[in-house]
mmCIF file of C-alpha atoms in Angstrom:
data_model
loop_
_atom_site.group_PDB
_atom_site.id
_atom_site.type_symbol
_atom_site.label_atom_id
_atom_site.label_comp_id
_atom_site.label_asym_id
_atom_site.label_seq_id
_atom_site.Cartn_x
_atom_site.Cartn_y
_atom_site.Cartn_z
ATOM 1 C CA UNK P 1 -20.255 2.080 -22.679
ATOM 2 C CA UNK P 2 -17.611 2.831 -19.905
ATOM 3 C CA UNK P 3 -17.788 0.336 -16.997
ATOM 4 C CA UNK P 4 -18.574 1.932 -13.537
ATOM 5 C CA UNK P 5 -15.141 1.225 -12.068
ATOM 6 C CA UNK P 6 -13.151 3.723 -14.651
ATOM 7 C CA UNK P 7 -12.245 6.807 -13.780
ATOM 8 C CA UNK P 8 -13.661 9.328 -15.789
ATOM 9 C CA UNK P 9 -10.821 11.278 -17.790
ATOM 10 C CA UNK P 10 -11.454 14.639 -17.925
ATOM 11 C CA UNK P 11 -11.015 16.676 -21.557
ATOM 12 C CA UNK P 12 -7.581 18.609 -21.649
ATOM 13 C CA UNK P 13 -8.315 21.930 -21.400
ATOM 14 C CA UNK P 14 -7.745 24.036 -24.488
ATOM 15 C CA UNK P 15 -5.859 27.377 -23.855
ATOM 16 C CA UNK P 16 -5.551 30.042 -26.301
ATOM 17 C CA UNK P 17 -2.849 31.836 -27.544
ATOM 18 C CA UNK P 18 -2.810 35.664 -26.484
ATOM 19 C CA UNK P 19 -2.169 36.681 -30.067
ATOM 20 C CA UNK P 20 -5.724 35.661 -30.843
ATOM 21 C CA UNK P 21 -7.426 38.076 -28.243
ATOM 22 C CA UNK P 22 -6.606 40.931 -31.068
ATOM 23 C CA UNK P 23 -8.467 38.846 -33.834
ATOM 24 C CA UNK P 24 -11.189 37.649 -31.424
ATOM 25 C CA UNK P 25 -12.043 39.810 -28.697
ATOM 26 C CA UNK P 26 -14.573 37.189 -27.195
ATOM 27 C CA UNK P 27 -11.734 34.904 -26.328
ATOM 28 C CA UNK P 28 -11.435 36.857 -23.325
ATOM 29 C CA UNK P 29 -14.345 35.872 -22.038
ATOM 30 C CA UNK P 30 -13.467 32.149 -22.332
ATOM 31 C CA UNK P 31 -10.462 32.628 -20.934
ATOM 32 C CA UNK P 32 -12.044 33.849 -18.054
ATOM 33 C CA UNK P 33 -15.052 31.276 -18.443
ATOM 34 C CA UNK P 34 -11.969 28.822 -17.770
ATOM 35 C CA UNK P 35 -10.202 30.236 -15.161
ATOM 36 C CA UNK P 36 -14.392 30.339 -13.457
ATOM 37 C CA UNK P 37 -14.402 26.660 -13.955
ATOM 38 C CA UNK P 38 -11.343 25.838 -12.435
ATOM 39 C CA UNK P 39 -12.242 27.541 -9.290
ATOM 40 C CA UNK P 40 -15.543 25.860 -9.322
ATOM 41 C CA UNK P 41 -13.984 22.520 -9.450
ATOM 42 C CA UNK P 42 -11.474 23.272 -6.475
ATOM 43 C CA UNK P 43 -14.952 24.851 -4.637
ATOM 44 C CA UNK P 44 -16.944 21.808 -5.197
ATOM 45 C CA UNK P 45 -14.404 19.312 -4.302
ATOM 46 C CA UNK P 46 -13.417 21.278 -1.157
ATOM 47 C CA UNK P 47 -17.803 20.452 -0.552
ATOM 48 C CA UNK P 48 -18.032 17.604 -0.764
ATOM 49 C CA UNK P 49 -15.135 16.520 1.300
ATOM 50 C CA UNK P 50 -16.618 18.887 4.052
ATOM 51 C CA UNK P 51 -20.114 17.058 3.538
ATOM 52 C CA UNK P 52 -18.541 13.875 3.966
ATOM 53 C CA UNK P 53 -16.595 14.696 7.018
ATOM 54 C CA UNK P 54 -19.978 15.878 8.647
ATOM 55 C CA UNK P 55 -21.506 12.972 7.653
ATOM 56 C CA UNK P 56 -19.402 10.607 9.367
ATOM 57 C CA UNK P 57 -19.245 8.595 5.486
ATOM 58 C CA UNK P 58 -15.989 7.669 4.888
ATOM 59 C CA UNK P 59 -14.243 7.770 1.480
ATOM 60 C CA UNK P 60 -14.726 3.672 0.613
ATOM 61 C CA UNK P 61 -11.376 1.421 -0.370
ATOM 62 C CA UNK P 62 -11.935 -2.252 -0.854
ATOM 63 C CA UNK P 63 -10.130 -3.898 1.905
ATOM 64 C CA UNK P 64 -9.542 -7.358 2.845
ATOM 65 C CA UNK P 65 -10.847 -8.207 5.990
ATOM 66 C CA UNK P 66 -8.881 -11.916 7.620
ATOM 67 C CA UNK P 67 -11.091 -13.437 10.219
ATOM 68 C CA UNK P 68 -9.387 -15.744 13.022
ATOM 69 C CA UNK P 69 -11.570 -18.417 14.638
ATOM 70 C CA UNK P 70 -10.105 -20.504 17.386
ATOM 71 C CA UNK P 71 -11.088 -22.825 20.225
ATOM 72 C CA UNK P 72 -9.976 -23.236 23.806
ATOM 73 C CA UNK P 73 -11.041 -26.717 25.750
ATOM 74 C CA UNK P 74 -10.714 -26.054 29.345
ATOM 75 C CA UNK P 75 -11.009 -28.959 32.147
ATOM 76 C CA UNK P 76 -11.247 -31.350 30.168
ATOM 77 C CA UNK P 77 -11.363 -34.970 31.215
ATOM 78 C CA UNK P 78 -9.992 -36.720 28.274
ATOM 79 C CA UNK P 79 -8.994 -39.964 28.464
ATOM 80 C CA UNK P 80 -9.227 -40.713 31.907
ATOM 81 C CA UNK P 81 -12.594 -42.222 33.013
ATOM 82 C CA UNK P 82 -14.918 -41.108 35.858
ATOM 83 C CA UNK P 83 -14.427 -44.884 37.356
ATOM 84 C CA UNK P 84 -10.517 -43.512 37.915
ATOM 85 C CA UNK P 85 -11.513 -40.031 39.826
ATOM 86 C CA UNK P 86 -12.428 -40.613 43.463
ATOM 87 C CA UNK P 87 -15.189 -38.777 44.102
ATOM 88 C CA UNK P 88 -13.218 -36.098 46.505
ATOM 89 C CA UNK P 89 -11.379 -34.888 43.575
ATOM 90 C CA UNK P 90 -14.380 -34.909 40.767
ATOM 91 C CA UNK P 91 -16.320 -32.585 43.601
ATOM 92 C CA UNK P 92 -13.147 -29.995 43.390
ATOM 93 C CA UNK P 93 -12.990 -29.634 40.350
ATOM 94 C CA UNK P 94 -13.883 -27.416 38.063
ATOM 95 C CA UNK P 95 -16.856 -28.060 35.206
ATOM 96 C CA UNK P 96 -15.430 -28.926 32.141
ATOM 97 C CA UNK P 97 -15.859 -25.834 29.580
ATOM 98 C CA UNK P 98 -14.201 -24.081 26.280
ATOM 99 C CA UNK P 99 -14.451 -20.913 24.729
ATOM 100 C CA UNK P 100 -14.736 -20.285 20.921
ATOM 101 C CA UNK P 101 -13.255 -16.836 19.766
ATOM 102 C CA UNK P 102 -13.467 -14.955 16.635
ATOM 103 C CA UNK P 103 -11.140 -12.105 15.709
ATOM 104 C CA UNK P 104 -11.448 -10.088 12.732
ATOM 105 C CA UNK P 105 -8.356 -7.910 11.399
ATOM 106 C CA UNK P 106 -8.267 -5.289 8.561
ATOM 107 C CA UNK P 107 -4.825 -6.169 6.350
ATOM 108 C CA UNK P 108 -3.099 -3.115 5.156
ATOM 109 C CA UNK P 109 -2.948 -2.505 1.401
ATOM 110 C CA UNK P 110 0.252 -3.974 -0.283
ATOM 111 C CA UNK P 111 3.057 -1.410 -0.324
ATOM 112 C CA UNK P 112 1.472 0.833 2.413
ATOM 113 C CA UNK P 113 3.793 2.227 4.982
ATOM 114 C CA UNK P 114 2.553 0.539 9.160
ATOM 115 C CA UNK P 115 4.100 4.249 10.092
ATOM 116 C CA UNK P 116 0.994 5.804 7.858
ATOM 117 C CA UNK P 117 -1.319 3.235 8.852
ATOM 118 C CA UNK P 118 -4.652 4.620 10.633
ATOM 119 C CA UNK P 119 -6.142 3.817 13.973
ATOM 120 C CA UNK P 120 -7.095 0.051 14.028
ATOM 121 C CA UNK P 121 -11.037 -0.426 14.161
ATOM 122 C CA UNK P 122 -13.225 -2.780 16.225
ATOM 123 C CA UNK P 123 -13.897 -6.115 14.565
ATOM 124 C CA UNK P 124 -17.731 -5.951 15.616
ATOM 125 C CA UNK P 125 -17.652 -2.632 13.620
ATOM 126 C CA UNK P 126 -17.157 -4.078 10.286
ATOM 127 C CA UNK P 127 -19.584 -7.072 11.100
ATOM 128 C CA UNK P 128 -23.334 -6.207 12.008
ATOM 129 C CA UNK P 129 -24.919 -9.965 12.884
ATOM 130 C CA UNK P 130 -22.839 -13.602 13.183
ATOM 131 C CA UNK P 131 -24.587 -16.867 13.062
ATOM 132 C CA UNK P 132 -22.446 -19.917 14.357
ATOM 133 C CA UNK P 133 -23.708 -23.194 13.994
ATOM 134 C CA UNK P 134 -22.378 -26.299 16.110
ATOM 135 C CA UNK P 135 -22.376 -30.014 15.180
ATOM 136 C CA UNK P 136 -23.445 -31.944 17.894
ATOM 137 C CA UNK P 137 -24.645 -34.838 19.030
ATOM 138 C CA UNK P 138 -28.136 -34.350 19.965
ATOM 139 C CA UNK P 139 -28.328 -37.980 21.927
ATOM 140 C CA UNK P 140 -25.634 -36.325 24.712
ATOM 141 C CA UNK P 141 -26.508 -32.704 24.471
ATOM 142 C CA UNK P 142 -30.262 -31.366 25.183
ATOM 143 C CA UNK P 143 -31.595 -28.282 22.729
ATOM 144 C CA UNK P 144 -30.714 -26.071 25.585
ATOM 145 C CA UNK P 145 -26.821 -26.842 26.146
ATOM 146 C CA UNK P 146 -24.680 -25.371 23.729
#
């Protein structure tokens, strides 16, 4: 049983000697049965590409896609206290805030040429739904703050 991954090999193709076609006039005809197939082949590959084109279905490689999560705290208090802040300057300032970003990049294949390299694609294109799920205190933060 071949696994699905192999390629399948295909049979070498057996051509006849011409001296044969006066012993076996038939031969001929598989010669010509061959020559049939071959162009059949070249026909039916030259399809299929075309149907995938139309399709929009690209021809699948397994890729390795490197996602990128990072924070950034804005604002922030930190160690200083409210007692410290006069009240002038905590009314001018802005609400404390940060931002939590996710990239998503493609890596080329080893040994493949950046010249060669295709258009770079969308990281929400390769991802259809994300779920992110915060730790958090639920004594200082309501359901409703995130």
């Amino acid at each position: 049983m071949a696994t699905p991954n192999v390629k399948r090999k295909r049979l070498v193709e057996k051509s006849l000697p011409p001296a044969i076609e006066t012993y076996i006039p038939e031969s001929r005809l598989f010669m010509q049965l061959q020559a049939l197939e071959r162009r059949l082949d070249t026909k039916i590959v030259r399809k299929r590409l075309e149907v995938q084109e139309a399709l929009g279905k690209p021809v699948y490689k397994k890729r390795i896609l490197r996602i990128f999560v990072s924070n950034l705290a804005a604002n922030q208090t930190g160690a200083v206290g409210l007692d410290d802040m006069d009240e002038g300057r905590l009314g001018a300032a802005e609400a404390p805030s940060w931002t939590l970003r996710i990239e998503g990049r493609l890596l080329d294949p080893t040994g493949a040429a950046t010249k060669t390299r295709t258009a770079s694609h969308k990281f929400s294109e390769f991802v259809n739904s994300m779920v992110v799920e915060l730790d958090r205190d639920p004594d200082l933060y309501s359901d409703n703050v995130v």
